[in-house]
CSV table of C-alpha atoms in Angstrom, one decimal:
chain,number,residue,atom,x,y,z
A,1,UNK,CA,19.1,233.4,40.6
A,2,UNK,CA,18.9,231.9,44.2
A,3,UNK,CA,21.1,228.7,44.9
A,4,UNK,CA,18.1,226.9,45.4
A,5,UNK,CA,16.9,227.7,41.4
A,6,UNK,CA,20.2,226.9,40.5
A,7,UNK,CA,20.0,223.2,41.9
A,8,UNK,CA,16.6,222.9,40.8
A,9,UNK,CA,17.8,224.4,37.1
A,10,UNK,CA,21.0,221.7,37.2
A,11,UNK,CA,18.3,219.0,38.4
A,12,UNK,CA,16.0,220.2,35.3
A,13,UNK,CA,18.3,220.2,32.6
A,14,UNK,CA,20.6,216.8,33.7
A,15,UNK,CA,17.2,214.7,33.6
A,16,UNK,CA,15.8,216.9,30.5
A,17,UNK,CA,19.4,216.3,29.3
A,18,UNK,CA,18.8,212.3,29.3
A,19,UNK,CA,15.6,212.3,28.2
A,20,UNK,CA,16.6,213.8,25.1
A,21,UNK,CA,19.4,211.2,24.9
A,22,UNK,CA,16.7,208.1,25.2
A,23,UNK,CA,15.0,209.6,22.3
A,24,UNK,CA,18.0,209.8,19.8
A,25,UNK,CA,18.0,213.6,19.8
A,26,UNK,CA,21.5,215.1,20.0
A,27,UNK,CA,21.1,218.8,19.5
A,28,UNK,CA,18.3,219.1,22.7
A,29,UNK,CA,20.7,216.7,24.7
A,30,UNK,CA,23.7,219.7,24.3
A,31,UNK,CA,21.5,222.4,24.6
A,32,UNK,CA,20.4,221.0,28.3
A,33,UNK,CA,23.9,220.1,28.8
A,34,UNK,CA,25.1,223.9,28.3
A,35,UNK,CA,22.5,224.5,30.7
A,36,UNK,CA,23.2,222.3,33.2
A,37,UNK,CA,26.6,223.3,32.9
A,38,UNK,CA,26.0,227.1,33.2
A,39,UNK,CA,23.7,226.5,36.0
A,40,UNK,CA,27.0,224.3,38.0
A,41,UNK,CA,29.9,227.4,36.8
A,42,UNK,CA,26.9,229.7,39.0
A,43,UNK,CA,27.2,227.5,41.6
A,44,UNK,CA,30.6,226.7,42.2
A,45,UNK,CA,31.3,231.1,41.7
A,46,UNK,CA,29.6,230.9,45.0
A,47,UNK,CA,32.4,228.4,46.7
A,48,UNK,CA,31.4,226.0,49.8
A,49,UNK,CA,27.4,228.0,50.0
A,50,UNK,CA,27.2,226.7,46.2
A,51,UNK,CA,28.6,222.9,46.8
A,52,UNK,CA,26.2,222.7,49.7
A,53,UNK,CA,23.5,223.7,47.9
A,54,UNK,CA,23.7,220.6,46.2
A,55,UNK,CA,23.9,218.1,48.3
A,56,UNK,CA,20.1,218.3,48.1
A,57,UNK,CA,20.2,215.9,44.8
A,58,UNK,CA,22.3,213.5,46.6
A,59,UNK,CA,18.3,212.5,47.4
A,60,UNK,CA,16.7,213.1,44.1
A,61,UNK,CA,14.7,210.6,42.7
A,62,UNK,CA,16.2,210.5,39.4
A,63,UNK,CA,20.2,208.3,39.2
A,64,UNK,CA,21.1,210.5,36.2
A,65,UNK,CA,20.2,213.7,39.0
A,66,UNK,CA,22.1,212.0,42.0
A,67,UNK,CA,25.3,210.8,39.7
A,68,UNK,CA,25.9,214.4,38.7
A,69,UNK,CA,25.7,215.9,42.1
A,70,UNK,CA,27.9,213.6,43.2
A,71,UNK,CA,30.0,213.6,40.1
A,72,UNK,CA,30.5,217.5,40.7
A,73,UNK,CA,31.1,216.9,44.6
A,74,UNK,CA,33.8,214.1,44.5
A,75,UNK,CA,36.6,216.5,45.8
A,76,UNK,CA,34.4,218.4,48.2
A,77,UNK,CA,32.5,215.5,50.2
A,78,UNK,CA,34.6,212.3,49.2
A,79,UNK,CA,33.0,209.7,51.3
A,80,UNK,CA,29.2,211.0,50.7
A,81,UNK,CA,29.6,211.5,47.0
A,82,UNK,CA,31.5,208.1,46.3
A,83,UNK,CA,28.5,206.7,48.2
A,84,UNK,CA,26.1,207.9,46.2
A,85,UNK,CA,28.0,207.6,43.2
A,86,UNK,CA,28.7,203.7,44.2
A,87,UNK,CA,24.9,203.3,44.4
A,88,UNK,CA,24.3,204.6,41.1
A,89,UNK,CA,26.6,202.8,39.3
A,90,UNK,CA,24.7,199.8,40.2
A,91,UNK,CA,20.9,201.1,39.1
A,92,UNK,CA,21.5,201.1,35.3
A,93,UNK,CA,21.1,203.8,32.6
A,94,UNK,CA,22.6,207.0,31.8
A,95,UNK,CA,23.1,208.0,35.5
A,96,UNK,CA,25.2,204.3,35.6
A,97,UNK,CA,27.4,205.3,33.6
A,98,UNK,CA,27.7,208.6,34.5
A,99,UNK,CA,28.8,207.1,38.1
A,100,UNK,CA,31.2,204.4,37.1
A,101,UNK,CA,33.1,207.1,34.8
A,102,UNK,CA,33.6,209.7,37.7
A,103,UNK,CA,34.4,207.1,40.0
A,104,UNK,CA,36.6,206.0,37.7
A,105,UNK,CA,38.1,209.3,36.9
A,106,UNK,CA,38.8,209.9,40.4
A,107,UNK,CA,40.8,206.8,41.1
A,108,UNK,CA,43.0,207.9,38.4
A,109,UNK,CA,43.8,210.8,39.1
A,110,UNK,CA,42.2,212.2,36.4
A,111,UNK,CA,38.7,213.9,37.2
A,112,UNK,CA,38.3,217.2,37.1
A,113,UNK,CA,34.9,218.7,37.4
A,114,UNK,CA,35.6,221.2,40.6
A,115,UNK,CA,39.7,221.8,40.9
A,116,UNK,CA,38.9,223.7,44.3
C-alpha cells in the first residue's frame, strides 16, 4: 500500500471506528480500531515519509479524523499537532475527548503513541 492509502485507510477506519461507537456496537468499533491501528504501525515503519504523510488529516473534515492525526503526531510536530488537538477538544464528541486525553497525556509525561 501507498502512504497515501494508508492515511486514507487510518482516516476510514477512525471515523468508521466512531460511527460504530454512536450506535452502541463494540465488536465493529475494535475491529476498525485494529485497523486503524495496523494502518498507523505501516506508517510509522516508514519514519519521517510516514508522519508526513499524515499531516494531510490535520485538515479533515471529521474532529474524531484530525484528533488522531494529531494524537499520533504530538512528539513529531508539537506546536501543529497541539493546535489541532486544542481545537478539537473544544468541538465535542468522540474526537473531544480523544484530544483532551492526548493533550493531557502529553503534559504528563505519560503519552505514548510514536516513542521516536
Amino acid at each position: 500500500m501507498t502512504l497515501e492509502e494508508l492515511v486514507e485507510q487510518f482516516a476510514k477506519h477512525v471515523a468508521a471506528q466512531t460511527d460504530a461507537i454512536h450506535r452502541g456496537d463494540v465488536r465493529t468499533g475494535n475491529k476498525h480500531a485494529r485497523k486503524y491501528g495496523a494502518a498507523i504501525d505501516q506508517l510509522l515503519a516508514h519514519g519521517d515519509a510516514g508522519r508526513d504523510a499524515l499531516l494531510v488529516l490535520f485538515k479533515h473534515e471529521r474532529t474524531d479524523v484530525r484528533a488522531g492525526a494529531a494524537a499520533i503526531l504530538l512528539r513529531y510536530r508539537t506546536a501543529e499537532a497541539t493546535a489541532v488537538l486544542e481545537v478539537a477538544a473544544k468541538e465535542g464528541g468522540i474526537g473531544a475527548i480523544d484530544a483532551i486525553m492526548a493533550l493531557k497525556h502529553w503534559k504528563e509525561g505519560t503519552w505514548s503513541l510514536d516513542p521516536g
